[in-house]
Amino acid sequence: MTPTVTRAGELPDGDPYDVTVIGGGVVGTAIARELAKYPLRTALVEASDDIGNGTSKANTAILHTGFDAVPGSLEAGLVREGQRLLAEYAAGTGIPVERVGALLVAWDDEQRAVLPALLAKAERNGYHAARLLDADELYDREPRLGPGALGALEVPDESVICPWTTPLAYATQAVLAGVHLHLDCRVLHIDTGPDTHTLTTSRGPLRTRYLVNAAGLYADEIDRHLGHDTFTVTPRRGQLMVFDKLARDLVRHILLPVPTSAGKGVLVAPTVFGNVLLGPTSEDLGDKSDTASTADGLHFLREKGRRILPELLDEEVTAVYAGLRAATGQEDYRIQDHPDQRYVTVGGIRSTGLTASLAIGAHVTGLLTRTGLELGTARELPGITMPNLGEASPRPYLRADLIDRDPAYGTIVCHCERVTLGEIRDALNATVPARSLDGLRRRTRARGGRCQGFSCGPAVRALFEEARP
């Protein structure tokens, strides 16, 4: 089967698709992957030039246990199941994951008094490994923590994961199984007939029998094309700072504040790439494209970080970035089927969406059957092994066996991140290839190190231009 990935020209003509998924983020790609198990003609359409290019590319990269979700909520169930599924999937496909554990740190008596309730909440959510720590135990686990902490809730199964490889793995497996991926394909209008939806897109019409709206920040707008006006997405900006690898030894766990109604607050966390994250902010905006970092936001983060891990502020900052969360004013996912329209809305998927993605895929597929979709007999998906971007396992430049077979894996192009010619070549020729320098960075880490491409940029760009169709 020849993989179908398009990004220009008219969309393929022919019979209507059985199902079309709008939105190529981690949730949309997970749904497409789940549908790929069945003998269906499925399309995944994405407005930008790459999968995982919106909310999914700029999050805190945590594989949650769901210990602090609202018990009994849809989110709680899907995060709990999704954590199990994604941990297994990552182990099987090579997605980097590190089980570092989390500590919710109480900095005053009021916060310390909340910890037993959080422990009870974790147990109501079916998570029984959490425990309370006094100050001595806390500092024993996290010696560089700032002074004055009174205790913590330990959640040993919280993990960090690669946020970029995950949707890429889903999309790759879906495309290999026959899903059509159409990039640079923005949905402009939807007409719903008795048997098919006709999507007017920036690349022409697309017809489909069933429709899934996983458009993230734009899920409310797609919903209104179908006549629904039940929620509004307010983009909630989160700014983050990335500290250099030399800071990695300062922190052993994900350090979380005691959560408030405004969210989970500012964290300090290691990354699978060997850096340290500080963030995010939480700012409700009116602009769904405003991913700018601000002086006020970075000052706010530095003040928070100084309290949590003072020595971190002495380290070099490699990068700053901002992502937008799809807040809807409801503390739960807004996943709803509409059987009379053969349509499923998947809205309000917040920061836990990465963790819950595989469970959301299965849940949405179940809802599609309630709208009348006949799935057919499930089949095995093609096996895949993703490029290793994590520091916990040997990267290609460290693997003599790989270099013996192909010296390109021993030729380093990006010296900050130790990215080789072989990895860049593979990313440019993959099933879902990199079509931009940013896409190439998310697939290889090239240009993502401390020099931010100052050294390797010309060489990486030359390889990228050489491979462009």
CSV table of C-alpha atoms in Angstrom, one decimal:
chain,number,residue,atom,x,y,z
A,1,MET,CA,0.0,0.0,0.0
A,2,THR,CA,1.4,3.4,-1.0
A,3,PRO,CA,1.1,5.9,1.8
A,4,THR,CA,-1.0,8.9,1.0
A,5,VAL,CA,0.3,12.2,2.4
A,6,THR,CA,-0.7,15.3,0.4
A,7,ARG,CA,-0.1,19.0,1.1
A,8,ALA,CA,-0.9,20.8,-2.2
A,9,GLY,CA,-3.3,20.7,-5.1
A,10,GLU,CA,-6.8,19.4,-5.3
A,11,LEU,CA,-7.9,16.7,-2.9
A,12,PRO,CA,-8.3,13.2,-4.4
A,13,ASP,CA,-11.6,12.8,-6.1
A,14,GLY,CA,-13.7,9.6,-5.9
A,15,ASP,CA,-16.1,8.0,-3.4
A,16,PRO,CA,-16.8,9.8,-0.1
A,17,TYR,CA,-14.5,8.9,2.8
A,18,ASP,CA,-16.2,6.7,5.4
A,19,VAL,CA,-14.8,9.0,8.2
A,20,THR,CA,-12.9,12.2,8.2
A,21,VAL,CA,-11.1,13.5,11.2
A,22,ILE,CA,-10.5,17.3,11.4
A,23,GLY,CA,-7.3,18.2,13.3
A,24,GLY,CA,-3.9,16.6,13.2
A,25,GLY,CA,-2.9,17.1,16.8
A,26,VAL,CA,-2.2,14.3,19.2
A,27,VAL,CA,-5.9,13.7,19.7
A,28,GLY,CA,-6.8,13.8,16.0
A,29,THR,CA,-3.9,11.5,15.1
A,30,ALA,CA,-4.8,9.1,17.9
A,31,ILE,CA,-8.4,8.9,16.6
A,32,ALA,CA,-7.2,8.3,13.0
A,33,ARG,CA,-4.9,5.6,14.2
A,34,GLU,CA,-7.7,3.9,16.1
A,35,LEU,CA,-9.9,4.0,13.0
A,36,ALA,CA,-7.1,2.6,10.9
A,37,LYS,CA,-7.6,-0.7,12.6
A,38,TYR,CA,-10.8,-1.2,10.6
A,39,PRO,CA,-11.5,-1.6,6.9
A,40,LEU,CA,-12.7,2.0,6.5
A,41,ARG,CA,-11.7,4.7,4.1
A,42,THR,CA,-10.5,7.4,6.5
A,43,ALA,CA,-9.0,10.9,6.0
A,44,LEU,CA,-7.2,13.1,8.5
A,45,VAL,CA,-7.2,16.8,7.5
A,46,GLU,CA,-4.9,19.3,9.1
A,47,ALA,CA,-4.9,23.1,8.5
A,48,SER,CA,-1.1,23.5,8.9
A,49,ASP,CA,1.8,21.9,7.2
A,50,ASP,CA,2.5,19.3,9.8
A,51,ILE,CA,0.9,17.0,12.3
A,52,GLY,CA,1.2,18.0,16.0
A,53,ASN,CA,1.8,21.6,14.9
A,54,GLY,CA,-0.6,23.4,17.2
A,55,THR,CA,-1.4,22.9,20.9
A,56,SER,CA,0.3,19.5,20.8
A,57,LYS,CA,3.8,20.8,20.1
A,58,ALA,CA,4.1,23.2,23.1
A,59,ASN,CA,3.0,21.5,26.3
A,60,THR,CA,4.7,20.4,29.5
A,61,ALA,CA,5.2,16.8,28.1
A,62,ILE,CA,3.9,15.0,31.2
A,63,LEU,CA,2.4,11.5,31.1
A,64,HIS,CA,-0.1,12.0,33.9
A,65,THR,CA,-1.5,9.4,36.2
A,66,GLY,CA,-4.8,11.3,36.5
A,67,PHE,CA,-4.5,11.4,40.3
A,68,ASP,CA,-5.9,14.9,40.6
A,69,ALA,CA,-8.7,14.7,38.0
A,70,VAL,CA,-12.3,15.3,39.0
A,71,PRO,CA,-13.4,11.9,40.2
A,72,GLY,CA,-16.1,10.4,38.0
A,73,SER,CA,-15.5,12.8,35.2
A,74,LEU,CA,-14.9,11.7,31.6
A,75,GLU,CA,-11.4,13.2,31.8
A,76,ALA,CA,-10.6,11.1,34.9
A,77,GLY,CA,-11.5,7.9,33.2
A,78,LEU,CA,-9.8,8.6,29.9
A,79,VAL,CA,-6.6,9.9,31.5
A,80,ARG,CA,-6.4,6.8,33.7
A,81,GLU,CA,-6.9,4.4,30.8
A,82,GLY,CA,-4.9,6.6,28.4
A,83,GLN,CA,-1.9,6.6,30.8
A,84,ARG,CA,-1.9,2.8,30.8
A,85,LEU,CA,-2.3,2.6,27.0
A,86,LEU,CA,0.3,5.2,26.1
A,87,ALA,CA,2.9,3.8,28.5
A,88,GLU,CA,2.6,0.4,26.8
A,89,TYR,CA,2.5,2.0,23.3
A,90,ALA,CA,5.6,4.0,24.1
A,91,ALA,CA,7.5,1.0,25.2
A,92,GLY,CA,6.6,-0.9,22.1
A,93,THR,CA,7.4,1.9,19.6
A,94,GLY,CA,10.3,3.6,21.2
A,95,ILE,CA,8.7,6.9,22.3
A,96,PRO,CA,10.9,8.2,25.1
A,97,VAL,CA,9.4,8.1,28.6
A,98,GLU,CA,11.1,8.6,31.9
A,99,ARG,CA,9.2,7.7,35.1
A,100,VAL,CA,10.7,10.4,37.4
A,101,GLY,CA,7.7,10.8,39.7
A,102,ALA,CA,6.1,14.1,40.9
A,103,LEU,CA,6.2,16.0,44.2
A,104,LEU,CA,3.4,18.4,45.0
A,105,VAL,CA,5.2,20.8,47.3
A,106,ALA,CA,3.4,22.7,50.1
A,107,TRP,CA,5.0,26.1,50.9
A,108,ASP,CA,2.7,27.2,53.7
A,109,ASP,CA,0.4,25.7,56.3
A,110,GLU,CA,-2.7,26.3,54.1
A,111,GLN,CA,-1.2,24.3,51.2
A,112,ARG,CA,0.0,21.6,53.6
A,113,ALA,CA,-3.5,21.3,54.9
A,114,VAL,CA,-4.8,20.6,51.4
A,115,LEU,CA,-2.4,17.6,50.8
A,116,PRO,CA,-4.5,14.9,52.6
A,117,ALA,CA,-7.5,15.9,50.5
A,118,LEU,CA,-5.4,15.5,47.4
A,119,LEU,CA,-4.3,12.1,48.6
A,120,ALA,CA,-7.9,11.1,49.1
A,121,LYS,CA,-8.8,12.4,45.7
A,122,ALA,CA,-6.0,10.3,44.1
A,123,GLU,CA,-7.4,7.2,45.8
A,124,ARG,CA,-10.9,8.0,44.6
A,125,ASN,CA,-9.4,8.2,41.1
A,126,GLY,CA,-8.1,4.6,41.6
A,127,TYR,CA,-4.5,5.7,42.2
A,128,HIS,CA,-3.1,4.2,45.4
A,129,ALA,CA,0.6,4.8,45.2
A,130,ALA,CA,0.6,8.4,46.3
A,131,ARG,CA,1.8,9.2,49.9
A,132,LEU,CA,2.4,12.2,52.1
A,133,LEU,CA,6.0,13.3,52.9
A,134,ASP,CA,7.1,15.5,55.7
A,135,ALA,CA,9.8,18.2,55.1
A,136,ASP,CA,12.7,16.0,55.9
A,137,GLU,CA,11.6,13.3,53.5
A,138,LEU,CA,10.9,15.9,50.9
A,139,TYR,CA,14.4,17.5,51.1
A,140,ASP,CA,15.9,14.0,51.1
A,141,ARG,CA,14.3,13.4,47.8
A,142,GLU,CA,14.9,16.8,46.3
A,143,PRO,CA,18.0,18.4,48.0
A,144,ARG,CA,18.1,21.5,45.8
A,145,LEU,CA,14.6,22.5,46.6
A,146,GLY,CA,14.3,26.1,47.8
A,147,PRO,CA,14.1,26.7,51.6
A,148,GLY,CA,10.8,26.7,53.5
A,149,ALA,CA,8.9,23.8,52.0
A,150,LEU,CA,6.7,22.1,54.7
A,151,GLY,CA,5.9,18.8,53.0
A,152,ALA,CA,4.6,17.2,49.8
A,153,LEU,CA,2.4,14.7,48.2
A,154,GLU,CA,4.5,12.1,46.3
A,155,VAL,CA,3.1,10.7,43.1
A,156,PRO,CA,5.7,8.2,42.0
A,157,ASP,CA,4.2,7.2,38.6
A,158,GLU,CA,4.1,10.6,37.0
A,159,SER,CA,6.4,10.6,34.0
A,160,VAL,CA,7.9,12.8,31.3
A,161,ILE,CA,7.4,11.8,27.7
A,162,CYS,CA,8.4,13.1,24.2
A,163,PRO,CA,5.4,15.2,23.1
A,164,TRP,CA,6.6,15.4,19.5
A,165,THR,CA,7.2,11.7,18.8
A,166,THR,CA,3.8,10.7,20.1
A,167,PRO,CA,1.5,12.2,17.4
A,168,LEU,CA,4.1,11.4,14.8
A,169,ALA,CA,4.0,7.8,15.8
A,170,TYR,CA,0.1,7.8,15.6
A,171,ALA,CA,0.1,9.5,12.2
A,172,THR,CA,2.8,7.2,10.8
A,173,GLN,CA,1.0,4.1,11.9
A,174,ALA,CA,-2.4,5.4,10.6
A,175,VAL,CA,-0.9,6.4,7.2
A,176,LEU,CA,0.9,3.1,6.8
A,177,ALA,CA,-2.5,1.4,7.5
A,178,GLY,CA,-4.2,3.4,4.7
A,179,VAL,CA,-5.4,6.6,6.3
A,180,HIS,CA,-5.1,9.6,3.9
A,181,LEU,CA,-3.3,12.5,5.5
A,182,HIS,CA,-4.1,15.9,3.9
A,183,LEU,CA,-1.9,18.8,5.2
A,184,ASP,CA,-2.3,22.5,4.5
A,185,CYS,CA,-6.1,21.7,4.3
A,186,ARG,CA,-8.1,24.2,6.3
A,187,VAL,CA,-11.9,23.5,6.6
A,188,LEU,CA,-13.8,26.6,5.6
A,189,HIS,CA,-17.4,25.4,5.5
A,190,ILE,CA,-19.4,22.3,6.0
A,191,ASP,CA,-22.7,21.3,4.3
A,192,THR,CA,-24.5,18.3,5.8
A,193,GLY,CA,-26.7,16.2,3.5
A,194,PRO,CA,-28.8,13.1,4.2
A,195,ASP,CA,-25.9,10.8,3.6
A,196,THR,CA,-22.7,12.8,3.4
A,197,HIS,CA,-21.0,15.9,4.7
A,198,THR,CA,-19.3,18.1,2.1
A,199,LEU,CA,-16.4,20.0,3.5
A,200,THR,CA,-15.3,23.1,1.6
A,201,THR,CA,-11.5,23.3,2.3
A,202,SER,CA,-8.7,25.5,1.2
A,203,ARG,CA,-7.8,22.7,-1.2
A,204,GLY,CA,-11.2,22.0,-2.6
A,205,PRO,CA,-14.2,19.9,-1.6
A,206,LEU,CA,-14.0,16.7,0.5
A,207,ARG,CA,-17.0,14.4,1.0
A,208,THR,CA,-17.3,12.1,3.9
A,209,ARG,CA,-20.1,10.0,5.5
A,210,TYR,CA,-19.0,10.5,9.1
A,211,LEU,CA,-17.2,13.4,10.7
A,212,VAL,CA,-15.0,13.9,13.8
A,213,ASN,CA,-14.1,17.3,15.0
A,214,ALA,CA,-10.8,17.3,16.8
A,215,ALA,CA,-9.8,20.8,15.8
A,216,GLY,CA,-8.4,21.8,19.2
A,217,LEU,CA,-8.5,25.6,19.5
A,218,TYR,CA,-11.0,25.8,16.6
A,219,ALA,CA,-13.3,23.0,17.8
A,220,ASP,CA,-16.0,25.5,18.7
A,221,GLU,CA,-15.9,27.0,15.2
A,222,ILE,CA,-16.2,23.7,13.5
A,223,ASP,CA,-19.0,22.8,15.9
A,224,ARG,CA,-20.9,25.9,14.8
A,225,HIS,CA,-20.6,24.8,11.1
A,226,LEU,CA,-22.7,21.9,12.2
A,227,GLY,CA,-25.2,24.1,14.0
A,228,HIS,CA,-24.0,23.6,17.6
A,229,ASP,CA,-23.3,26.5,19.9
A,230,THR,CA,-22.7,24.8,23.3
A,231,PHE,CA,-19.1,26.0,24.1
A,232,THR,CA,-16.5,28.6,23.3
A,233,VAL,CA,-12.8,27.9,23.2
A,234,THR,CA,-10.8,30.5,25.1
A,235,PRO,CA,-7.1,30.1,24.3
A,236,ARG,CA,-5.1,29.9,27.5
A,237,ARG,CA,-1.5,30.8,26.9
A,238,GLY,CA,1.2,29.0,28.8
A,239,GLN,CA,4.7,30.4,28.5
A,240,LEU,CA,7.6,28.2,29.4
A,241,MET,CA,11.4,28.4,29.8
A,242,VAL,CA,13.8,25.7,28.8
A,243,PHE,CA,17.1,25.5,30.8
A,244,ASP,CA,20.3,24.0,29.5
A,245,LYS,CA,21.3,20.4,30.0
A,246,LEU,CA,23.8,21.5,32.7
A,247,ALA,CA,20.8,22.2,34.9
A,248,ARG,CA,19.5,18.6,34.6
A,249,ASP,CA,21.2,17.4,37.8
A,250,LEU,CA,19.5,20.1,39.9
A,251,VAL,CA,16.1,18.3,39.8
A,252,ARG,CA,15.1,14.7,40.2
A,253,HIS,CA,11.3,14.9,40.0
A,254,ILE,CA,8.5,16.9,38.5
A,255,LEU,CA,8.0,19.6,41.1
A,256,LEU,CA,4.4,20.8,41.2
A,257,PRO,CA,2.6,23.4,43.2
A,258,VAL,CA,-0.5,22.6,45.1
A,259,PRO,CA,-3.2,23.2,42.4
A,260,THR,CA,-5.8,25.9,42.5
A,261,SER,CA,-8.9,26.7,40.5
A,262,ALA,CA,-6.7,28.5,37.9
A,263,GLY,CA,-4.9,25.2,37.1
A,264,LYS,CA,-1.9,23.2,38.1
A,265,GLY,CA,0.4,26.3,38.4
A,266,VAL,CA,4.1,26.6,37.6
A,267,LEU,CA,6.1,23.5,37.6
A,268,VAL,CA,9.8,22.6,37.3
A,269,ALA,CA,10.4,19.4,35.4
A,270,PRO,CA,13.1,17.5,33.7
A,271,THR,CA,12.6,16.6,30.0
A,272,VAL,CA,13.4,13.4,28.2
A,273,PHE,CA,15.8,15.6,26.1
A,274,GLY,CA,18.0,16.3,29.2
A,275,ASN,CA,16.8,19.9,29.8
A,276,VAL,CA,14.7,21.4,32.6
A,277,LEU,CA,11.4,23.1,32.0
A,278,LEU,CA,10.0,26.0,34.1
A,279,GLY,CA,6.4,27.0,33.5
A,280,PRO,CA,3.7,27.5,32.3
A,281,THR,CA,1.9,30.7,32.8
A,282,SER,CA,-1.9,30.7,32.6
A,283,GLU,CA,-3.3,33.6,30.6
A,284,ASP,CA,-6.7,33.7,29.0
A,285,LEU,CA,-6.5,35.5,25.6
A,286,GLY,CA,-8.8,36.5,22.8
A,287,ASP,CA,-6.4,35.6,20.0
A,288,LYS,CA,-6.0,31.9,19.0
A,289,SER,CA,-2.7,32.6,17.3
A,290,ASP,CA,-0.9,34.5,20.0
A,291,THR,CA,1.9,32.3,21.1
A,292,ALA,CA,4.3,35.2,21.9
A,293,SER,CA,6.4,35.2,25.0
A,294,THR,CA,6.4,38.3,27.0
A,295,ALA,CA,8.7,40.1,29.4
A,296,ASP,CA,6.1,40.0,32.1
A,297,GLY,CA,5.4,36.3,31.6
A,298,LEU,CA,9.1,35.4,31.8
A,299,HIS,CA,9.6,37.6,34.9
A,300,PHE,CA,6.7,35.9,36.5
A,301,LEU,CA,8.2,32.5,35.8
A,302,ARG,CA,11.6,33.5,37.1
A,303,GLU,CA,10.1,34.6,40.4
A,304,LYS,CA,8.2,31.4,40.7
A,305,GLY,CA,11.3,29.4,39.8
A,306,ARG,CA,13.5,31.2,42.3
A,307,ARG,CA,11.2,30.0,45.1
A,308,ILE,CA,11.1,26.4,43.8
A,309,LEU,CA,14.6,25.8,42.8
A,310,PRO,CA,16.9,28.8,43.3
A,311,GLU,CA,20.0,27.4,41.6
A,312,LEU,CA,18.0,26.9,38.4
A,313,LEU,CA,18.0,30.6,37.8
A,314,ASP,CA,21.8,30.7,37.7
A,315,GLU,CA,21.7,28.3,34.7
A,316,GLU,CA,21.6,29.2,31.0
A,317,VAL,CA,18.2,29.5,29.3
A,318,THR,CA,18.2,27.6,26.0
A,319,ALA,CA,14.8,28.6,24.7
A,320,VAL,CA,11.5,30.1,25.6
A,321,TYR,CA,8.2,29.2,24.0
A,322,ALA,CA,4.4,29.4,24.6
A,323,GLY,CA,1.5,27.1,23.8
A,324,LEU,CA,-2.3,27.6,23.9
A,325,ARG,CA,-4.6,25.3,25.8
A,326,ALA,CA,-8.2,24.9,24.6
A,327,ALA,CA,-10.1,26.1,27.7
A,328,THR,CA,-13.9,26.0,27.5
A,329,GLY,CA,-15.0,27.0,31.0
A,330,GLN,CA,-15.9,23.5,31.9
A,331,GLU,CA,-13.5,21.3,34.0
A,332,ASP,CA,-14.1,18.2,31.8
A,333,TYR,CA,-13.7,17.2,28.2
A,334,ARG,CA,-16.5,18.1,25.8
A,335,ILE,CA,-16.8,14.9,23.8
A,336,GLN,CA,-20.3,14.5,22.3
A,337,ASP,CA,-21.8,12.4,19.6
A,338,HIS,CA,-24.6,13.7,17.3
A,339,PRO,CA,-26.2,10.6,15.8
A,340,ASP,CA,-28.6,12.5,13.5
A,341,GLN,CA,-25.6,14.1,11.9
A,342,ARG,CA,-23.1,11.2,11.9
A,343,TYR,CA,-20.8,13.6,13.8
A,344,VAL,CA,-18.7,13.6,17.0
A,345,THR,CA,-17.3,16.7,18.7
A,346,VAL,CA,-14.1,16.3,20.6
A,347,GLY,CA,-13.6,19.6,22.3
A,348,GLY,CA,-12.1,21.1,25.5
A,349,ILE,CA,-9.1,18.7,25.5
A,350,ARG,CA,-6.7,20.4,27.8
A,351,SER,CA,-3.2,19.6,28.9
A,352,THR,CA,-4.1,16.0,29.8
A,353,GLY,CA,-4.9,15.3,26.2
A,354,LEU,CA,-1.5,13.9,25.4
A,355,THR,CA,-1.9,11.3,28.2
A,356,ALA,CA,-5.5,10.5,27.3
A,357,SER,CA,-5.1,10.5,23.5
A,358,LEU,CA,-5.2,6.7,22.9
A,359,ALA,CA,-8.2,6.3,25.2
A,360,ILE,CA,-9.9,9.2,23.5
A,361,GLY,CA,-9.3,7.5,20.2
A,362,ALA,CA,-11.0,4.3,21.4
A,363,HIS,CA,-13.9,6.3,23.1
A,364,VAL,CA,-14.6,8.3,20.0
A,365,THR,CA,-14.6,5.3,17.8
A,366,GLY,CA,-17.2,3.8,20.1
A,367,LEU,CA,-19.3,6.9,19.8
A,368,LEU,CA,-19.1,6.7,16.0
A,369,THR,CA,-20.6,3.3,16.1
A,370,ARG,CA,-23.5,4.8,18.1
A,371,THR,CA,-24.1,7.2,15.2
A,372,GLY,CA,-24.4,4.2,12.8
A,373,LEU,CA,-20.8,3.6,11.6
A,374,GLU,CA,-20.1,-0.1,11.0
A,375,LEU,CA,-16.5,-0.7,11.8
A,376,GLY,CA,-16.0,-4.2,10.4
A,377,THR,CA,-13.4,-6.6,11.7
A,378,ALA,CA,-10.4,-5.1,13.4
A,379,ARG,CA,-6.9,-5.9,12.1
A,380,GLU,CA,-3.4,-5.5,13.4
A,381,LEU,CA,-1.7,-2.2,12.6
A,382,PRO,CA,1.7,-2.2,11.0
A,383,GLY,CA,4.5,-2.3,13.6
A,384,ILE,CA,6.7,0.8,13.8
A,385,THR,CA,9.8,1.9,15.7
A,386,MET,CA,10.2,5.6,16.2
A,387,PRO,CA,13.5,7.5,16.2
A,388,ASN,CA,14.9,7.8,19.7
A,389,LEU,CA,15.1,11.5,20.8
A,390,GLY,CA,15.5,10.8,24.5
A,391,GLU,CA,18.6,10.8,26.6
A,392,ALA,CA,17.7,7.8,28.7
A,393,SER,CA,18.5,5.3,25.9
A,394,PRO,CA,21.4,5.3,23.5
A,395,ARG,CA,21.1,7.8,20.6
A,396,PRO,CA,22.3,6.8,17.2
A,397,TYR,CA,25.7,8.6,17.6
A,398,LEU,CA,26.4,6.2,20.5
A,399,ARG,CA,25.5,3.0,18.7
A,400,ALA,CA,28.4,1.3,17.1
A,401,ASP,CA,26.2,-1.3,15.5
A,402,LEU,CA,24.2,1.3,13.7
A,403,ILE,CA,27.3,3.3,12.6
A,404,ASP,CA,28.9,0.1,11.3
A,405,ARG,CA,25.9,-0.5,9.0
A,406,ASP,CA,25.6,3.1,8.0
A,407,PRO,CA,28.3,5.7,8.7
A,408,ALA,CA,25.8,8.5,8.3
A,409,TYR,CA,24.7,7.7,11.9
A,410,GLY,CA,28.2,8.6,13.0
A,411,THR,CA,28.3,11.9,11.2
A,412,ILE,CA,27.2,14.6,13.6
A,413,VAL,CA,25.5,17.6,12.1
A,414,CYS,CA,24.0,19.3,15.2
A,415,HIS,CA,26.7,19.2,17.9
A,416,CYS,CA,24.6,20.6,20.7
A,417,GLU,CA,22.0,17.8,20.4
A,418,ARG,CA,24.3,15.2,18.8
A,419,VAL,CA,22.0,14.8,15.8
A,420,THR,CA,23.5,12.8,12.9
A,421,LEU,CA,23.2,13.0,9.2
A,422,GLY,CA,21.4,9.7,9.2
A,423,GLU,CA,18.7,10.9,11.5
A,424,ILE,CA,18.1,14.1,9.4
A,425,ARG,CA,18.0,12.0,6.2
A,426,ASP,CA,15.5,9.6,7.7
A,427,ALA,CA,13.2,12.4,9.0
A,428,LEU,CA,13.2,14.0,5.5
A,429,ASN,CA,12.2,10.7,3.9
A,430,ALA,CA,9.9,9.3,6.5
A,431,THR,CA,6.3,8.1,5.9
A,432,VAL,CA,5.2,11.5,7.4
A,433,PRO,CA,8.2,13.6,6.4
A,434,ALA,CA,9.4,16.9,7.8
A,435,ARG,CA,8.2,19.7,5.6
A,436,SER,CA,9.7,22.6,7.5
A,437,LEU,CA,12.8,23.3,9.6
A,438,ASP,CA,10.6,23.3,12.7
A,439,GLY,CA,9.1,20.0,11.7
A,440,LEU,CA,12.6,18.7,11.2
A,441,ARG,CA,13.6,19.9,14.7
A,442,ARG,CA,10.7,18.1,16.3
A,443,ARG,CA,11.7,14.9,14.6
A,444,THR,CA,15.4,15.0,15.3
A,445,ARG,CA,16.2,17.8,17.8
A,446,ALA,CA,18.5,19.5,15.2
A,447,ARG,CA,18.7,23.3,15.8
A,448,GLY,CA,17.1,22.7,19.3
A,449,GLY,CA,20.2,22.9,21.5
A,450,ARG,CA,22.0,25.6,23.3
A,451,CYS,CA,23.1,27.5,20.2
A,452,GLN,CA,19.6,27.3,18.7
A,453,GLY,CA,21.0,26.5,15.2
A,454,PHE,CA,23.7,29.2,15.2
A,455,SER,CA,26.3,26.5,14.4
A,456,CYS,CA,24.4,23.8,12.5
A,457,GLY,CA,21.7,26.0,10.9
A,458,PRO,CA,23.3,26.4,7.5
A,459,ALA,CA,24.1,22.7,7.2
A,460,VAL,CA,20.6,21.6,8.4
A,461,ARG,CA,19.0,24.0,6.0
A,462,ALA,CA,21.1,22.8,3.1
A,463,LEU,CA,20.0,19.2,3.8
A,464,PHE,CA,16.4,20.3,4.1
A,465,GLU,CA,16.5,22.3,0.8
A,466,GLU,CA,18.2,19.4,-1.0
A,467,ALA,CA,15.5,17.0,0.0
A,468,ARG,CA,12.5,19.3,-0.9
A,469,PRO,CA,10.4,17.9,-3.7
